[in-house]
Tab-separated table of C-alpha atoms in Angstrom:
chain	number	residue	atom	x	y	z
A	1361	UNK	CA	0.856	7.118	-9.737
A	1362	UNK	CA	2.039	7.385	-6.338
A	1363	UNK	CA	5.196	4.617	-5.898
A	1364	UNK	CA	6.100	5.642	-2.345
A	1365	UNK	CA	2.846	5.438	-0.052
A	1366	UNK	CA	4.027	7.061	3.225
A	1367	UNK	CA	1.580	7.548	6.519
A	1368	UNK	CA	0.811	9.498	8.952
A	1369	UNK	CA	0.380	12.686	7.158
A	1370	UNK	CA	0.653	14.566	10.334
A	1371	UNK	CA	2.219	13.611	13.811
A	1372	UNK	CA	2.049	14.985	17.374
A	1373	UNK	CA	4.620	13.517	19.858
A	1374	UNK	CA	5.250	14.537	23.238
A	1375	UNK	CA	8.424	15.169	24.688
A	1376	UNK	CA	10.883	11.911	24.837
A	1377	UNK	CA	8.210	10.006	23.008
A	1378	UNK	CA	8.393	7.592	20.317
A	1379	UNK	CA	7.998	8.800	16.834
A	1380	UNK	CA	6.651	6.265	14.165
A	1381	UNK	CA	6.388	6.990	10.135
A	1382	UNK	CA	5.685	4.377	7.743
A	1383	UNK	CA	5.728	3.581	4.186
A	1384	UNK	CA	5.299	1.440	1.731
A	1385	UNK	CA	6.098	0.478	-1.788
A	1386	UNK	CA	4.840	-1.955	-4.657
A	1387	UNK	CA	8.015	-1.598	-7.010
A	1388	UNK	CA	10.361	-4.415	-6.582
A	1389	UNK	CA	12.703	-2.355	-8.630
A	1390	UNK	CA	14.158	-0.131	-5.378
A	1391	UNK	CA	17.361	-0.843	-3.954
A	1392	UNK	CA	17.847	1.941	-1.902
A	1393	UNK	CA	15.832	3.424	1.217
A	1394	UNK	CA	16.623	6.765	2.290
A	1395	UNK	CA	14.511	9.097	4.669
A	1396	UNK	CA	15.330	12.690	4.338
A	1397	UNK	CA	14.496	15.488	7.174
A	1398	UNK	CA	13.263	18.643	5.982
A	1399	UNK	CA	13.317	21.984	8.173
A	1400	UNK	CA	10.768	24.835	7.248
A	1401	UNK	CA	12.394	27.171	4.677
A	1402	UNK	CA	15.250	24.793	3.731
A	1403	UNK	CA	15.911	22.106	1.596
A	1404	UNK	CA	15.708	18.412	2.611
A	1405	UNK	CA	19.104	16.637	4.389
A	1406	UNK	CA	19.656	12.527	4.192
A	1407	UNK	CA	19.176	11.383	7.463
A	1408	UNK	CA	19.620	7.916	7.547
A	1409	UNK	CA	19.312	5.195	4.336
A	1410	UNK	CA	18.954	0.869	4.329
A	1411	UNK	CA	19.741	-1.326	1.582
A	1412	UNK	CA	17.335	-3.998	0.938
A	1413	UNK	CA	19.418	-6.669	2.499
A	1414	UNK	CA	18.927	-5.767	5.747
A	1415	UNK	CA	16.224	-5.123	8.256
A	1416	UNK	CA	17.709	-2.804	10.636
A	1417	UNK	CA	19.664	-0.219	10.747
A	1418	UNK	CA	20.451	2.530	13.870
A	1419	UNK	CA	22.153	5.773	13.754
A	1420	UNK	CA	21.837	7.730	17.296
A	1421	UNK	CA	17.878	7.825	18.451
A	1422	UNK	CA	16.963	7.411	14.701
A	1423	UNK	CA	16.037	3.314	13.552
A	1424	UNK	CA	14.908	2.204	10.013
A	1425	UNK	CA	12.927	-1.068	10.103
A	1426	UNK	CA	12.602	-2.997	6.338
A	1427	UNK	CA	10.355	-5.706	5.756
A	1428	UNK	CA	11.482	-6.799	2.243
A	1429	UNK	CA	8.829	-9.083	2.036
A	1430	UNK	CA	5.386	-7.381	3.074
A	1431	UNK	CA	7.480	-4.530	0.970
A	1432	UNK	CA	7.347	-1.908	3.767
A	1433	UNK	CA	9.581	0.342	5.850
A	1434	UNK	CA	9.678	2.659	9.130
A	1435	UNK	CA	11.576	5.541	10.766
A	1436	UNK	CA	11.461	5.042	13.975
A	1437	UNK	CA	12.841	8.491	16.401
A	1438	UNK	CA	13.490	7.339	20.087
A	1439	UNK	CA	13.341	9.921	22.677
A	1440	UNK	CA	11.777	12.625	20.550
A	1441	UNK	CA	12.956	15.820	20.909
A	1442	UNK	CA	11.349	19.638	20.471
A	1443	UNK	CA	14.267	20.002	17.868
A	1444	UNK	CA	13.272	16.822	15.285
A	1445	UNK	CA	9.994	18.519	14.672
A	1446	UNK	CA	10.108	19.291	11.075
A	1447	UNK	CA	8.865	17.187	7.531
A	1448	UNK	CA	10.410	13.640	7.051
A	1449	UNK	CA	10.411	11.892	3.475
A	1450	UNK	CA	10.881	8.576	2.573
A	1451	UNK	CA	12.283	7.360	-0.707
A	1452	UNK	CA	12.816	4.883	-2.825
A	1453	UNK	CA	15.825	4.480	-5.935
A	1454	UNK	CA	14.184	2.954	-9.219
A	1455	UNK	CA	17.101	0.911	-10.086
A	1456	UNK	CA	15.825	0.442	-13.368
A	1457	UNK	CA	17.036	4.226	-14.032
A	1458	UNK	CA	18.169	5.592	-11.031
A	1459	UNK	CA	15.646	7.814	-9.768
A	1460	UNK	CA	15.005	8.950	-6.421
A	1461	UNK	CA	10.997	8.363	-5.839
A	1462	UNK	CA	9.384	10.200	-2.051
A	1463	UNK	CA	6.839	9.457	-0.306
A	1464	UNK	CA	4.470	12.415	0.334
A	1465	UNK	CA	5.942	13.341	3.665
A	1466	UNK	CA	5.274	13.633	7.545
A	1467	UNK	CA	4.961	16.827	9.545
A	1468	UNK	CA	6.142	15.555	12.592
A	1469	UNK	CA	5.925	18.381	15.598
A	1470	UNK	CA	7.016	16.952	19.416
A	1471	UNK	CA	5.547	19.246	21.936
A	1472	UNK	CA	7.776	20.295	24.896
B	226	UNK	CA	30.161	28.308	1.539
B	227	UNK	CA	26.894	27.322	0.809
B	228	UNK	CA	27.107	24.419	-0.781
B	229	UNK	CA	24.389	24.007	-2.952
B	230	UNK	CA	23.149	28.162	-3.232
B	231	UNK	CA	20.042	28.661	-5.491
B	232	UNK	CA	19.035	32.488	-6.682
B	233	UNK	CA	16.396	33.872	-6.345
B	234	UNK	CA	15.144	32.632	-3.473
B	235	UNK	CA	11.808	34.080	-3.640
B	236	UNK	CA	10.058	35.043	-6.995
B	237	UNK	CA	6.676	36.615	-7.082
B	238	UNK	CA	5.521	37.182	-11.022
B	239	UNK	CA	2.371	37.365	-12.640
B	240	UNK	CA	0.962	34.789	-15.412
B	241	UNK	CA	2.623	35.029	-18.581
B	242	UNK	CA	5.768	35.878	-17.691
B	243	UNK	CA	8.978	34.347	-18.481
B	244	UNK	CA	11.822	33.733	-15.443
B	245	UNK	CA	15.014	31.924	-14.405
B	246	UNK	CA	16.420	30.050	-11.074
B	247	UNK	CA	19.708	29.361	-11.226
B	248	UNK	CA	22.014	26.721	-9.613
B	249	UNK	CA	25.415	26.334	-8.443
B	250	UNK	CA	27.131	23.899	-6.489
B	251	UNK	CA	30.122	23.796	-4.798
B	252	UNK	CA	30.688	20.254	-4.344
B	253	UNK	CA	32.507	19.476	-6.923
B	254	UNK	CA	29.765	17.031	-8.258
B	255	UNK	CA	28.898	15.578	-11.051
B	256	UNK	CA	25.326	15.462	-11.222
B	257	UNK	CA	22.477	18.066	-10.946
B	258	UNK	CA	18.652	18.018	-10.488
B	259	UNK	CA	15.988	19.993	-10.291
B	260	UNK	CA	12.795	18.679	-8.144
B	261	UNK	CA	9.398	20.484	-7.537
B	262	UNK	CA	7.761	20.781	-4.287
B	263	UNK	CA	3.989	21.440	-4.091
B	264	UNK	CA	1.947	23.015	-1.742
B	265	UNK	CA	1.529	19.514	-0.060
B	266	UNK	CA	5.397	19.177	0.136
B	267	UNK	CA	5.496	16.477	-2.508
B	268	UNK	CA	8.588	15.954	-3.959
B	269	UNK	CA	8.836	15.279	-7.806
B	270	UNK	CA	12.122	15.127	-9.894
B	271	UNK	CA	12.113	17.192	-13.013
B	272	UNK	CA	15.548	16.864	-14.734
B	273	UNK	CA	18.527	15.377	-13.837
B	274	UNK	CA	22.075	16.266	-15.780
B	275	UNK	CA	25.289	14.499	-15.475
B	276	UNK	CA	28.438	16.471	-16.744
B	277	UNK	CA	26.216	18.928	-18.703
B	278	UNK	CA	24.033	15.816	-20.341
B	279	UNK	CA	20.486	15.295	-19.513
B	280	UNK	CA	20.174	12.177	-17.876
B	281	UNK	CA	16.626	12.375	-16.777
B	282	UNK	CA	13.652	14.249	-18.294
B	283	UNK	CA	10.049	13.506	-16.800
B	284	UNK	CA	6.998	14.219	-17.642
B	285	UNK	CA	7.656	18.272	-17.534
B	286	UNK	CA	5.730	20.912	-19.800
B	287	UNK	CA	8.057	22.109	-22.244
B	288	UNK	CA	7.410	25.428	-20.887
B	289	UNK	CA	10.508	24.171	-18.400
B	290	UNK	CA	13.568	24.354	-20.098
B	291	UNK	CA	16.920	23.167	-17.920
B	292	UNK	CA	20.183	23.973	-19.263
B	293	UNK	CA	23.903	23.303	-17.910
B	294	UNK	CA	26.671	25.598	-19.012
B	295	UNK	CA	29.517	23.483	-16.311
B	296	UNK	CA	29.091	20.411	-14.227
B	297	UNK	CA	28.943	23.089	-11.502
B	298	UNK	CA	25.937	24.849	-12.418
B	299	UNK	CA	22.173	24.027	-13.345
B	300	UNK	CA	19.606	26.621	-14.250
B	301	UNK	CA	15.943	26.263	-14.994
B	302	UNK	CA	13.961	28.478	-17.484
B	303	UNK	CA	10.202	28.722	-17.201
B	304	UNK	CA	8.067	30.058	-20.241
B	305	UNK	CA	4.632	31.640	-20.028
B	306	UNK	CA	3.926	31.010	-16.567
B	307	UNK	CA	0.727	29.492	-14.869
B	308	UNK	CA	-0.662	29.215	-11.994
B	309	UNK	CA	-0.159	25.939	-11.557
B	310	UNK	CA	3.496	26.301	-11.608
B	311	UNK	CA	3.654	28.035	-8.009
B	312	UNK	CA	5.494	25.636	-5.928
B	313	UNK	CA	9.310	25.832	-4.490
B	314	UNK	CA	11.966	24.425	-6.929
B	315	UNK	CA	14.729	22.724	-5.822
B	316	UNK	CA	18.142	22.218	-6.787
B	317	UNK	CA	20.035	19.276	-5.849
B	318	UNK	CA	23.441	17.604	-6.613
B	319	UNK	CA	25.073	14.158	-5.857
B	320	UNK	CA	28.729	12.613	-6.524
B	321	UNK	CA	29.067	10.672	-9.761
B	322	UNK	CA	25.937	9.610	-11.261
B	323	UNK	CA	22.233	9.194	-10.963
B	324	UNK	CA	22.753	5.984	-8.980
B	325	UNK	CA	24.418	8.188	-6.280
B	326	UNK	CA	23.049	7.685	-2.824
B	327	UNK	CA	23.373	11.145	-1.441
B	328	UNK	CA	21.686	14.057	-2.642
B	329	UNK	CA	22.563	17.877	-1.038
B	330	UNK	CA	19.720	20.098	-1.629
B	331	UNK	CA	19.695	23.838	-2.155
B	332	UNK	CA	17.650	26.001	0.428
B	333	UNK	CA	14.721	26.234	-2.399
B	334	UNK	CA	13.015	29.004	-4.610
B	335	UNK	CA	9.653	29.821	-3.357
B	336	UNK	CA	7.660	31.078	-7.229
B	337	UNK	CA	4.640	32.378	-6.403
B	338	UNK	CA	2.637	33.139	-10.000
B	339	UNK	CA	-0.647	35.881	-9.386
């Protein structure tokens, strides 16, 4: 039973591009969204997280949009660079007992 | 000063066999998991211990056996290995308990079973 639905699977951005990955829960037990960036042959690294409470939040180039509501949320990467190509996760934490739930993961690869 | 160093970090063994990844972090953390990555990249947690107690057990053959001798280190023992149990393992740890929001992941262990 997949919690975390995330989408595209796969994504090809060029050079200074947007990059767009969604996902989408059912649980209305979360109350914690992290994204985590994952480089080929190492482990994943939290890369930005929102809270529930609030619909935006911006570190750098990287945005997280939260629709509590329609239950959904998005990493947005301005500017795309040859160097953020690697596998994003989403997640959720159960806060019924703490458990960190991910999405299925994008390969995201910005061409030069 | 890795901090978060799993061993090995590639295992290649054939079905049947029995083998260990161990786990140590640096940290000083209190909290330890091990998650499974498939060969689609999903992520699945298998344990989770908090100062040497299991905290969280899921839906794991008992083939997988987790044990904690210090806060500081996690190790995972496999039994009679399948097939189905090629995937990279990784270690994680976070600061106090389960309800931390940070994990730090280890580079993975890549188990390849012929």
């Amino acid at each position: 039973q997949q919690q975390v639905k995330q989408s595209p699977q796969s994504l090809i951005v060029q050079k200074g591009g947007i990059s767009i990955i969604n996902c989408a829960y059912e649980n209305t037990a979360f109350d914690y969204f992290p994204w985590y960036q994952q480089f080929p042959g190492k482990g994943p690294a939290l890369l930005i997280a929102i809270r529930p409470d609030v619909s935006e939040k911006k570190e750098g180039r990287f945005t997280i949009s939260f629709n509590n509501s329609a239950k959904q949320f998005s990493l947005h990467i301005m500017d795309s660079q040859p160097g953020d190509s690697a596998t994003y996760f989403c997640a959720a934490r159960d806060n019924q007992g703490g458990k960190l739930i991910f999405g299925q993961g994008t390969e995201l690869s910005v061409k030069p | 000063d890795t901090a978060v160093s799993q061993t090995p970090k590639y295992l290649v063994t054939q079905m049947g066999n029995d083998k260990s990844i161990k786990c140590e972090q640096n940290l000083g953390h209190d909290t330890m998991y091990w998650y499974k990555q498939d060969s689609k990249k999903f992520l699945k947690i298998m344990f989770s211990y908090n100062n040497k107690e299991l905290i969280i057990n899921e839906t794991v053959p008992n083939r997988f056996s987790p044990k904690s001798p210090d806060k500081a280190h996690l190790n995972l023992h496999i039994n009679s290995l399948e097939l189905g149990d090629s995937a990279v393992y990784f270690c994680a740890s976070s600061q106090g308990s389960v309800w931390a929001n940070v994990l730090t992941f280890g580079a993975g262990s890549r188990l390849t079973v012929l």
